Coordinates of C-alpha atoms in Angstrom, one line a residue:
X1 CA 161.8 191.2 180.4
X2 CA 158.4 191.1 181.9
X3 CA 155.6 189.4 179.9
X4 CA 152.3 191.2 179.1
X5 CA 150.5 188.8 181.5
X6 CA 152.9 189.7 184.4
X7 CA 152.5 193.4 183.7
X8 CA 148.7 193.0 183.6
X9 CA 148.8 191.2 186.9
X10 CA 150.9 193.9 188.4
X11 CA 148.4 196.5 187.2
X12 CA 145.5 194.6 188.7
X13 CA 147.3 194.4 192.1
X14 CA 147.5 198.2 192.2
X15 CA 144.0 199.0 190.8
X16 CA 141.9 196.2 192.4
X17 CA 138.5 197.5 191.5
X18 CA 139.0 197.8 187.8
X19 CA 136.7 195.6 185.8
X20 CA 137.7 194.0 182.4
X21 CA 134.6 191.9 181.9
X22 CA 133.5 193.7 178.7
X23 CA 136.9 193.3 177.1
X24 CA 137.0 189.5 176.5
X25 CA 137.8 189.9 172.8
X26 CA 141.0 192.0 173.5
X27 CA 144.5 190.6 174.1
X28 CA 146.1 191.2 177.5
X29 CA 148.3 193.9 176.1
X30 CA 145.3 195.7 174.6
X31 CA 143.3 195.5 177.8
X32 CA 146.2 197.0 179.8
X33 CA 146.8 199.8 177.3
X34 CA 143.1 200.6 177.2
X35 CA 142.9 200.6 181.0
X36 CA 145.9 202.9 181.3
X37 CA 144.6 205.3 178.6
X38 CA 141.3 205.4 180.4
X39 CA 143.0 206.2 183.6
X40 CA 145.2 208.9 182.1
X41 CA 142.1 210.6 180.5
X42 CA 140.4 210.3 183.9
X43 CA 137.3 208.8 182.3
X44 CA 136.0 207.3 185.6
X45 CA 135.5 210.8 187.0
X46 CA 132.8 213.3 186.4
X47 CA 133.8 215.7 183.6
X48 CA 133.8 218.8 185.8
X49 CA 136.3 217.4 188.2
X50 CA 138.6 215.5 185.8
X51 CA 142.4 216.0 186.2
X52 CA 144.7 216.5 183.3
X53 CA 146.6 213.4 181.9
X54 CA 149.9 214.9 183.3
X55 CA 148.4 215.0 186.8
X56 CA 147.0 211.5 186.5
X57 CA 150.4 210.3 185.3
X58 CA 152.1 211.8 188.3
X59 CA 149.6 210.2 190.7
X60 CA 150.0 206.8 189.0
X61 CA 153.8 207.0 189.1
X62 CA 153.6 207.8 192.9
X63 CA 151.2 204.9 193.4
X64 CA 153.5 202.5 191.5
X65 CA 156.6 203.7 193.3
X66 CA 155.0 203.3 196.7
X67 CA 153.7 199.8 195.9
X68 CA 155.2 196.5 197.0
X69 CA 155.6 195.4 193.4
X70 CA 159.0 194.1 192.2
X71 CA 161.3 196.9 191.0
X72 CA 161.2 195.5 187.5
X73 CA 157.4 195.5 187.5
X74 CA 157.4 199.1 188.7
X75 CA 159.8 200.2 185.9
X76 CA 157.8 198.4 183.3
X77 CA 154.5 199.9 184.4
X78 CA 156.0 203.4 184.5
X79 CA 157.5 202.9 181.1
X80 CA 154.1 201.9 179.7
X81 CA 152.4 204.8 181.3
X82 CA 155.0 207.2 179.9
X83 CA 154.6 205.8 176.3
X84 CA 150.8 206.0 176.6
X85 CA 150.9 209.6 178.0
X86 CA 152.5 210.7 174.8
X87 CA 149.4 209.5 172.9
X88 CA 146.8 211.2 175.1

């Protein structure tokens, strides 16, 4: 099983420009969940051009599958995205 730190590191490899500097008080798991939820809600995009969480999920899964991450890391990230999509 992949640790939270490994999963967070895998996420950072795919989304290099994401900043976590204002989240020092959160655990690694909370930081990762927060970042994925923010991605699924497309909060980094202007409100008029935001995509639905389902579209953002599909794009993330494609990016993860096309990455050079280990297969176990890919599956763990996709699993986390799937769980968090249900909460959006």
